[in-house]
């Protein structure tokens, strides 16, 4: 039996009906049995960003497929210029020579940093974490028990700094409304100082963590990987219910903090909520230090093993839903509408208040400019 790779909708628009997308299908015959399928963006020599599909096989090799502009078809790309260095050297790392089962790439963008974070999980339990920035590429590794089926780089808050797409660099700080607020705040003498901006930047940069899920029934969060790499693990108690088959990190209750969702072969969906704890250091002087932890708060059973979990806006109403697939069905889990209203309505009211205050500030600034011009040109107004 031949292994085949199907790509749907390469030449279709997101607005096209599903019937047209289903007809727009490219079939690629593979000379290997694929184990991993994912995609990421890479920057071409022309400066444009191109999407690449990644497949791994049992011989620990990665295969990359990119779209050919002339034909619109996807072909295998063997040029190393298109491949990220950490992926190209993956099989050369000592102790990592095994089939990759999990791959996650995230981009951290801010006014001061541009960082690429890559996490790979392998069949032999090896975990590779790479961070690439202006200073170069650094990689750390660790070996756990059993195959690694999921790696997710995430932040505890719904942060605009950490993104899955390299081309989508627009954050809240690059939005025109942000510059308008900053300008008005500085004019009023209440803007943030340089030290406050640097402290906020450091807080966001350290709020980057790595979720690693093993097939033998364990899940661990490596906290603050941008500073501590893989040296600060947090094992999720309750995740050892059964063999883990899928995972997802998303803000499912719209409270501004991400939750961890884990699906198991034992028909269970586990939800871990974010929680800040305070621990005391041992020493001459005891001081409190905040720590990140996750607590199992919800557990839901299904009739079949949970294969995948996604959090997407299916209804196109701005409220994402949990898409959960099992062996014989697709389940849609939606957050209570009242909870969504309780989160959204105060935010809309605050935005309205901000818009009104901005209008008042603009009027006051125009009045001040008019008074300055009158004071600087008194003769013209006397005539």
Short mmCIF file of C-alpha atoms in Angstrom, two decimals:
data_model
loop_
_atom_site.label_atom_id
_atom_site.label_comp_id
_atom_site.label_asym_id
_atom_site.label_seq_id
_atom_site.Cartn_x
_atom_site.Cartn_y
_atom_site.Cartn_z
CA UNK A 1 0.00 0.00 0.00
CA UNK A 2 1.36 3.42 -1.00
CA UNK A 3 1.37 6.37 1.37
CA UNK A 4 -0.35 9.47 -0.02
CA UNK A 5 -0.32 13.14 0.99
CA UNK A 6 -3.50 15.12 0.18
CA UNK A 7 -3.50 18.94 0.11
CA UNK A 8 -6.91 20.64 -0.14
CA UNK A 9 -7.73 24.22 -1.06
CA UNK A 10 -4.31 25.33 -2.29
CA UNK A 11 -5.91 27.42 -5.05
CA UNK A 12 -9.17 28.21 -3.24
CA UNK A 13 -10.29 31.13 -1.15
CA UNK A 14 -11.54 30.89 2.43
CA UNK A 15 -14.86 32.27 1.15
CA UNK A 16 -15.36 29.40 -1.29
CA UNK A 17 -17.90 26.72 -0.36
CA UNK A 18 -16.61 23.47 1.07
CA UNK A 19 -17.62 21.59 -2.09
CA UNK A 20 -15.19 23.67 -4.18
CA UNK A 21 -12.41 23.27 -1.63
CA UNK A 22 -12.93 19.50 -1.63
CA UNK A 23 -12.51 19.43 -5.42
CA UNK A 24 -9.34 21.50 -5.20
CA UNK A 25 -7.12 18.61 -4.11
CA UNK A 26 -3.51 17.73 -4.87
CA UNK A 27 -2.36 14.17 -4.34
CA UNK A 28 1.32 13.49 -3.64
CA UNK A 29 2.68 9.96 -3.57
CA UNK A 30 5.16 9.44 -0.74
CA UNK A 31 8.04 7.01 -0.59
CA UNK A 32 7.73 6.74 3.18
CA UNK A 33 5.11 6.40 5.91
CA UNK A 34 4.45 9.86 7.42
CA UNK A 35 4.45 10.17 11.22
CA UNK A 36 4.16 13.94 11.69
CA UNK A 37 2.31 16.55 9.63
CA UNK A 38 2.47 20.29 10.38
CA UNK A 39 3.33 23.57 8.69
CA UNK A 40 5.20 26.82 9.35
CA UNK A 41 6.33 29.96 7.57
CA UNK A 42 9.78 30.70 6.19
CA UNK A 43 11.25 33.82 4.62
CA UNK A 44 12.28 33.39 0.98
CA UNK A 45 15.13 35.21 -0.75
CA UNK A 46 12.63 37.67 -2.21
CA UNK A 47 11.59 38.76 1.30
CA UNK A 48 8.15 37.18 1.05
CA UNK A 49 6.90 34.63 3.53
CA UNK A 50 6.02 31.17 2.25
CA UNK A 51 4.24 28.31 3.96
CA UNK A 52 5.95 24.94 4.15
CA UNK A 53 4.39 21.60 5.04
CA UNK A 54 6.56 19.35 7.19
CA UNK A 55 6.36 15.55 7.25
CA UNK A 56 8.58 13.20 9.22
CA UNK A 57 9.23 9.52 8.57
CA UNK A 58 10.43 6.53 10.59
CA UNK A 59 14.07 7.15 9.59
CA UNK A 60 14.16 10.44 11.54
CA UNK A 61 14.12 12.55 8.36
CA UNK A 62 12.05 15.66 7.79
CA UNK A 63 10.48 16.35 4.40
CA UNK A 64 9.46 19.88 3.36
CA UNK A 65 6.88 20.78 0.71
CA UNK A 66 6.45 24.32 -0.64
CA UNK A 67 4.19 25.80 -3.28
CA UNK A 68 5.58 26.37 -6.76
CA UNK A 69 4.49 29.78 -8.04
CA UNK A 70 4.21 28.80 -11.73
CA UNK A 71 1.93 25.78 -11.28
CA UNK A 72 0.40 26.42 -7.85
CA UNK A 73 1.32 22.85 -6.85
CA UNK A 74 3.29 21.77 -3.81
CA UNK A 75 6.63 20.06 -4.42
CA UNK A 76 9.28 18.69 -2.09
CA UNK A 77 11.90 21.30 -1.23
CA UNK A 78 15.40 19.97 -0.58
CA UNK A 79 17.27 23.27 -0.48
CA UNK A 80 18.62 23.96 3.00
CA UNK A 81 18.06 27.69 2.52
CA UNK A 82 14.33 27.14 3.08
CA UNK A 83 14.81 25.02 6.18
CA UNK A 84 15.23 26.44 9.65
CA UNK A 85 18.71 25.68 11.05
CA UNK A 86 17.34 24.00 14.17
CA UNK A 87 15.31 21.60 12.04
CA UNK A 88 18.09 20.99 9.54
CA UNK A 89 20.45 19.98 12.35
CA UNK A 90 17.86 18.05 14.36
CA UNK A 91 19.05 14.57 13.37
CA UNK A 92 22.69 15.58 14.00
CA UNK A 93 22.14 16.34 17.69
CA UNK A 94 23.43 13.68 20.05
CA UNK A 95 20.61 11.77 21.69
CA UNK A 96 17.94 13.33 19.45
CA UNK A 97 18.30 10.91 16.54
CA UNK A 98 14.72 9.66 16.51
CA UNK A 99 11.54 10.29 14.58
CA UNK A 100 10.00 13.69 15.45
CA UNK A 101 6.38 13.30 16.60
CA UNK A 102 5.69 16.88 17.72
CA UNK A 103 6.82 20.25 16.41
CA UNK A 104 5.82 23.76 17.44
CA UNK A 105 7.29 27.06 16.25
CA UNK A 106 6.40 30.41 17.83
CA UNK A 107 7.61 33.93 17.14
CA UNK A 108 8.01 36.51 19.88
CA UNK A 109 7.83 40.08 18.56
CA UNK A 110 8.07 43.28 20.56
CA UNK A 111 9.54 46.75 20.20
CA UNK A 112 12.91 45.44 21.46
CA UNK A 113 13.04 41.74 20.56
CA UNK A 114 12.47 39.41 17.64
CA UNK A 115 12.85 35.77 18.72
CA UNK A 116 11.98 32.40 17.17
CA UNK A 117 11.26 29.55 19.60
CA UNK A 118 11.17 25.96 18.31
CA UNK A 119 10.17 22.90 20.35
CA UNK A 120 10.49 19.34 19.02
CA UNK A 121 9.38 16.09 20.64
CA UNK A 122 10.70 12.73 19.41
CA UNK A 123 9.69 9.09 19.53
CA UNK A 124 12.49 8.15 21.93
CA UNK A 125 11.37 10.76 24.50
CA UNK A 126 13.87 13.44 23.49
CA UNK A 127 12.79 17.08 23.73
CA UNK A 128 14.68 19.79 21.87
CA UNK A 129 14.18 23.51 22.60
CA UNK A 130 15.82 26.10 20.34
CA UNK A 131 15.79 29.89 20.64
CA UNK A 132 17.02 32.02 17.74
CA UNK A 133 17.53 35.78 18.06
CA UNK A 134 19.96 38.48 16.94
CA UNK A 135 22.71 36.83 18.97
CA UNK A 136 22.42 33.48 17.18
CA UNK A 137 20.86 30.05 17.71
CA UNK A 138 20.98 28.15 21.00
CA UNK A 139 19.58 24.67 21.67
CA UNK A 140 18.92 22.67 24.82
CA UNK A 141 17.69 19.08 25.08
CA UNK A 142 16.22 16.71 27.63
CA UNK A 143 15.13 13.08 27.51
CA UNK A 144 11.85 11.95 29.08
CA UNK A 145 10.10 8.59 29.35
CA UNK A 146 8.23 7.39 26.28
CA UNK A 147 7.27 9.08 23.01
CA UNK A 148 6.48 12.81 23.04
CA UNK A 149 3.22 13.39 21.19
CA UNK A 150 2.73 17.14 21.74
CA UNK A 151 4.86 20.25 22.33
CA UNK A 152 3.25 23.69 22.66
CA UNK A 153 5.03 27.00 23.29
CA UNK A 154 2.62 29.37 25.03
CA UNK A 155 2.22 32.25 27.47
CA UNK A 156 0.04 32.19 30.58
CA UNK A 157 -1.81 35.31 29.42
CA UNK A 158 -3.48 36.02 26.10
CA UNK A 159 -0.37 37.82 24.85
CA UNK A 160 -0.11 39.57 21.47
CA UNK A 161 3.68 39.18 21.55
CA UNK A 162 3.77 35.40 21.01
CA UNK A 163 2.46 34.38 17.60
CA UNK A 164 2.44 31.31 15.38
CA UNK A 165 2.92 33.32 12.20
CA UNK A 166 6.13 35.13 11.30
CA UNK A 167 4.42 37.54 8.90
CA UNK A 168 1.70 38.59 11.38
CA UNK A 169 3.86 41.00 13.35
CA UNK A 170 1.09 43.51 14.08
CA UNK A 171 0.65 43.69 17.83
CA UNK A 172 -1.24 46.00 20.12
CA UNK A 173 1.82 48.28 20.27
CA UNK A 174 1.78 48.72 16.46
CA UNK A 175 -1.91 49.58 16.31
CA UNK A 176 -2.70 53.25 15.52
CA UNK A 177 -4.87 53.49 18.63
CA UNK A 178 -1.86 52.57 20.77
CA UNK A 179 0.26 55.39 19.36
CA UNK A 180 -2.65 57.81 19.83
CA UNK A 181 -3.02 56.80 23.47
CA UNK A 182 0.73 57.03 24.06
CA UNK A 183 0.85 60.49 22.47
CA UNK A 184 -2.05 61.79 24.55
CA UNK A 185 -0.63 60.23 27.72
CA UNK A 186 2.76 61.88 27.20
CA UNK A 187 1.07 65.21 26.45
CA UNK A 188 -0.82 64.92 29.73
CA UNK A 189 2.36 63.99 31.58
CA UNK A 190 1.13 60.51 32.59
CA UNK A 191 3.00 58.39 30.03
CA UNK A 192 5.11 55.40 31.03
CA UNK A 193 8.76 55.95 31.77
CA UNK A 194 11.55 54.06 30.01
CA UNK A 195 12.11 51.93 33.11
CA UNK A 196 8.41 51.01 33.24
CA UNK A 197 8.42 50.03 29.56
CA UNK A 198 11.53 47.89 30.05
CA UNK A 199 9.97 46.19 33.09
CA UNK A 200 6.79 45.44 31.11
CA UNK A 201 8.88 44.07 28.24
CA UNK A 202 10.84 41.77 30.58
CA UNK A 203 7.63 40.50 32.20
CA UNK A 204 6.16 39.56 28.82
CA UNK A 205 9.38 37.95 27.61
CA UNK A 206 9.67 35.75 30.70
CA UNK A 207 6.01 34.69 30.37
CA UNK A 208 6.89 32.06 27.76
CA UNK A 209 6.46 28.40 28.72
CA UNK A 210 6.59 24.98 27.06
CA UNK A 211 3.97 22.24 27.42
CA UNK A 212 5.26 18.70 26.78
CA UNK A 213 2.87 15.73 26.66
CA UNK A 214 4.01 12.11 26.67
CA UNK A 215 2.20 9.08 25.33
CA UNK A 216 2.77 7.27 28.64
CA UNK A 217 0.35 9.60 30.40
CA UNK A 218 2.25 12.61 31.71
CA UNK A 219 2.19 16.33 30.98
CA UNK A 220 4.81 18.80 32.14
CA UNK A 221 5.10 22.59 31.78
CA UNK A 222 8.61 24.00 31.57
CA UNK A 223 8.25 27.51 32.94
CA UNK A 224 10.07 30.59 31.72
CA UNK A 225 11.95 28.81 28.93
CA UNK A 226 13.42 32.05 27.59
CA UNK A 227 15.43 32.39 30.81
CA UNK A 228 15.48 28.97 32.48
CA UNK A 229 15.24 26.73 29.39
CA UNK A 230 14.21 23.23 30.59
CA UNK A 231 15.30 23.65 34.22
CA UNK A 232 11.96 24.60 35.88
CA UNK A 233 9.43 21.77 35.27
CA UNK A 234 5.88 21.72 36.60
CA UNK A 235 4.15 18.34 36.34
CA UNK A 236 0.39 18.60 35.91
CA UNK A 237 -1.17 16.49 38.64
CA UNK A 238 -4.14 14.59 37.25
CA UNK A 239 -2.74 14.37 33.72
CA UNK A 240 -1.59 10.78 34.36
CA UNK A 241 -5.18 9.58 33.95
CA UNK A 242 -4.34 7.65 30.79
CA UNK A 243 -2.26 7.84 27.64
CA UNK A 244 -2.36 11.43 26.32
CA UNK A 245 -3.41 11.73 22.68
CA UNK A 246 -3.89 15.48 22.17
CA UNK A 247 -3.52 18.87 23.84
CA UNK A 248 -4.42 22.50 23.32
CA UNK A 249 -3.67 25.81 25.08
CA UNK A 250 -6.34 28.52 24.84
CA UNK A 251 -8.35 31.01 26.86
CA UNK A 252 -11.56 28.98 26.86
CA UNK A 253 -13.34 30.98 29.60
CA UNK A 254 -12.33 34.42 28.25
CA UNK A 255 -10.74 35.60 31.49
CA UNK A 256 -7.47 36.73 29.89
CA UNK A 257 -5.50 33.64 31.02
CA UNK A 258 -4.85 30.53 28.95
CA UNK A 259 -6.08 27.12 30.06
CA UNK A 260 -4.47 23.77 29.21
CA UNK A 261 -6.76 21.18 27.61
CA UNK A 262 -5.61 17.56 27.44
CA UNK A 263 -7.34 14.68 25.67
CA UNK A 264 -6.66 11.06 26.63
CA UNK A 265 -7.11 7.64 25.12
CA UNK A 266 -9.34 6.85 28.11
CA UNK A 267 -12.15 9.05 26.69
CA UNK A 268 -11.38 12.02 28.96
CA UNK A 269 -11.01 15.78 28.44
CA UNK A 270 -9.00 17.42 31.21
CA UNK A 271 -8.99 21.20 31.75
CA UNK A 272 -6.24 22.83 33.82
CA UNK A 273 -6.74 26.42 34.94
CA UNK A 274 -4.03 29.01 35.48
CA UNK A 275 -3.19 29.88 39.06
CA UNK A 276 -0.57 32.11 40.65
CA UNK A 277 0.95 30.78 43.87
CA UNK A 278 3.41 32.21 46.36
CA UNK A 279 6.25 30.14 47.73
CA UNK A 280 8.86 31.02 50.33
CA UNK A 281 12.56 30.79 49.68
CA UNK A 282 14.75 29.14 52.26
CA UNK A 283 17.64 31.23 53.53
CA UNK A 284 18.64 33.79 56.07
CA UNK A 285 15.81 36.07 55.04
CA UNK A 286 12.59 34.54 53.79
CA UNK A 287 10.86 36.33 50.96
CA UNK A 288 7.81 35.52 48.87
CA UNK A 289 8.13 34.67 45.21
CA UNK A 290 5.28 34.28 42.74
CA UNK A 291 5.12 31.04 40.80
CA UNK A 292 3.05 29.71 37.90
CA UNK A 293 0.98 26.57 38.37
CA UNK A 294 -2.03 24.84 36.82
CA UNK A 295 -4.81 23.05 38.67
CA UNK A 296 -7.22 20.43 37.29
CA UNK A 297 -10.67 22.08 37.47
CA UNK A 298 -12.82 20.22 34.93
CA UNK A 299 -13.05 16.71 33.57
CA UNK A 300 -15.48 15.48 30.91
CA UNK A 301 -15.91 11.95 29.59
CA UNK A 302 -16.74 10.79 26.06
CA UNK A 303 -17.63 7.47 24.47
CA UNK A 304 -14.42 7.18 22.48
CA UNK A 305 -10.74 8.20 22.73
CA UNK A 306 -10.06 11.89 22.14
CA UNK A 307 -7.95 12.31 19.00
CA UNK A 308 -7.54 16.09 18.65
CA UNK A 309 -8.53 19.38 20.29
CA UNK A 310 -8.83 22.76 18.57
CA UNK A 311 -10.11 26.17 19.71
CA UNK A 312 -11.48 28.12 16.73
CA UNK A 313 -14.25 30.55 15.82
CA UNK A 314 -16.54 28.18 13.94
CA UNK A 315 -19.68 30.37 13.98
CA UNK A 316 -17.77 33.54 12.92
CA UNK A 317 -19.32 35.46 15.82
CA UNK A 318 -16.06 36.29 17.60
CA UNK A 319 -16.48 33.60 20.28
CA UNK A 320 -14.24 30.57 19.77
CA UNK A 321 -15.44 27.04 20.42
CA UNK A 322 -13.70 23.81 21.40
CA UNK A 323 -13.60 21.33 18.51
CA UNK A 324 -12.95 17.84 19.81
CA UNK A 325 -12.66 14.82 17.52
CA UNK A 326 -13.08 11.22 18.63
CA UNK A 327 -13.02 7.97 16.75
CA UNK A 328 -16.58 8.27 15.48
CA UNK A 329 -17.55 11.91 15.80
CA UNK A 330 -16.88 15.62 16.10
CA UNK A 331 -17.95 17.41 19.30
CA UNK A 332 -18.48 21.18 19.62
CA UNK A 333 -18.13 22.58 23.14
CA UNK A 334 -19.08 26.20 23.61
CA UNK A 335 -18.57 28.49 26.60
CA UNK A 336 -21.77 29.68 28.24
CA UNK A 337 -23.08 32.80 26.47
CA UNK A 338 -23.63 34.57 29.79
CA UNK A 339 -19.96 34.11 30.68
CA UNK A 340 -18.94 35.56 27.31
CA UNK A 341 -21.29 38.51 27.82
CA UNK A 342 -19.90 39.14 31.30
CA UNK A 343 -16.39 39.32 29.81
CA UNK A 344 -17.15 41.25 26.62
CA UNK A 345 -19.66 43.91 27.69
CA UNK A 346 -17.39 45.58 30.29
CA UNK A 347 -14.59 45.65 27.72
CA UNK A 348 -16.87 47.30 25.14
CA UNK A 349 -18.00 49.83 27.74
CA UNK A 350 -14.37 50.59 28.58
CA UNK A 351 -13.53 51.07 24.89
CA UNK A 352 -16.43 53.51 24.58
CA UNK A 353 -15.19 55.45 27.62
CA UNK A 354 -11.65 55.55 26.19
CA UNK A 355 -12.96 56.89 22.86
CA UNK A 356 -14.89 59.63 24.67
CA UNK A 357 -11.83 60.58 26.74
CA UNK A 358 -9.67 60.66 23.62
CA UNK A 359 -12.13 63.09 22.02
CA UNK A 360 -12.02 65.33 25.07
CA UNK A 361 -8.20 65.22 25.15
CA UNK A 362 -8.00 66.10 21.45
CA UNK A 363 -10.30 69.11 21.99
CA UNK A 364 -8.21 70.26 24.96
CA UNK A 365 -4.99 69.93 22.94
CA UNK A 366 -6.48 71.99 20.10
CA UNK A 367 -7.51 74.69 22.56
CA UNK A 368 -3.98 74.79 23.97
CA UNK A 369 -2.50 75.11 20.47
CA UNK A 370 -4.91 77.94 19.71
CA UNK A 371 -3.94 79.78 22.91
CA UNK A 372 -0.25 79.36 22.12
CA UNK A 373 -0.72 80.85 18.65
CA UNK A 374 -2.63 83.83 20.13
CA UNK A 375 0.13 84.45 22.67
CA UNK A 376 2.90 84.17 20.06
CA UNK A 377 1.11 86.53 17.59
CA UNK A 378 -0.65 89.20 19.71
CA UNK A 379 -0.35 91.98 17.06
CA UNK A 380 -2.24 90.05 14.40
CA UNK A 381 -5.18 89.51 16.75
CA UNK A 382 -5.19 93.16 17.84
CA UNK A 383 -5.57 94.35 14.25
#
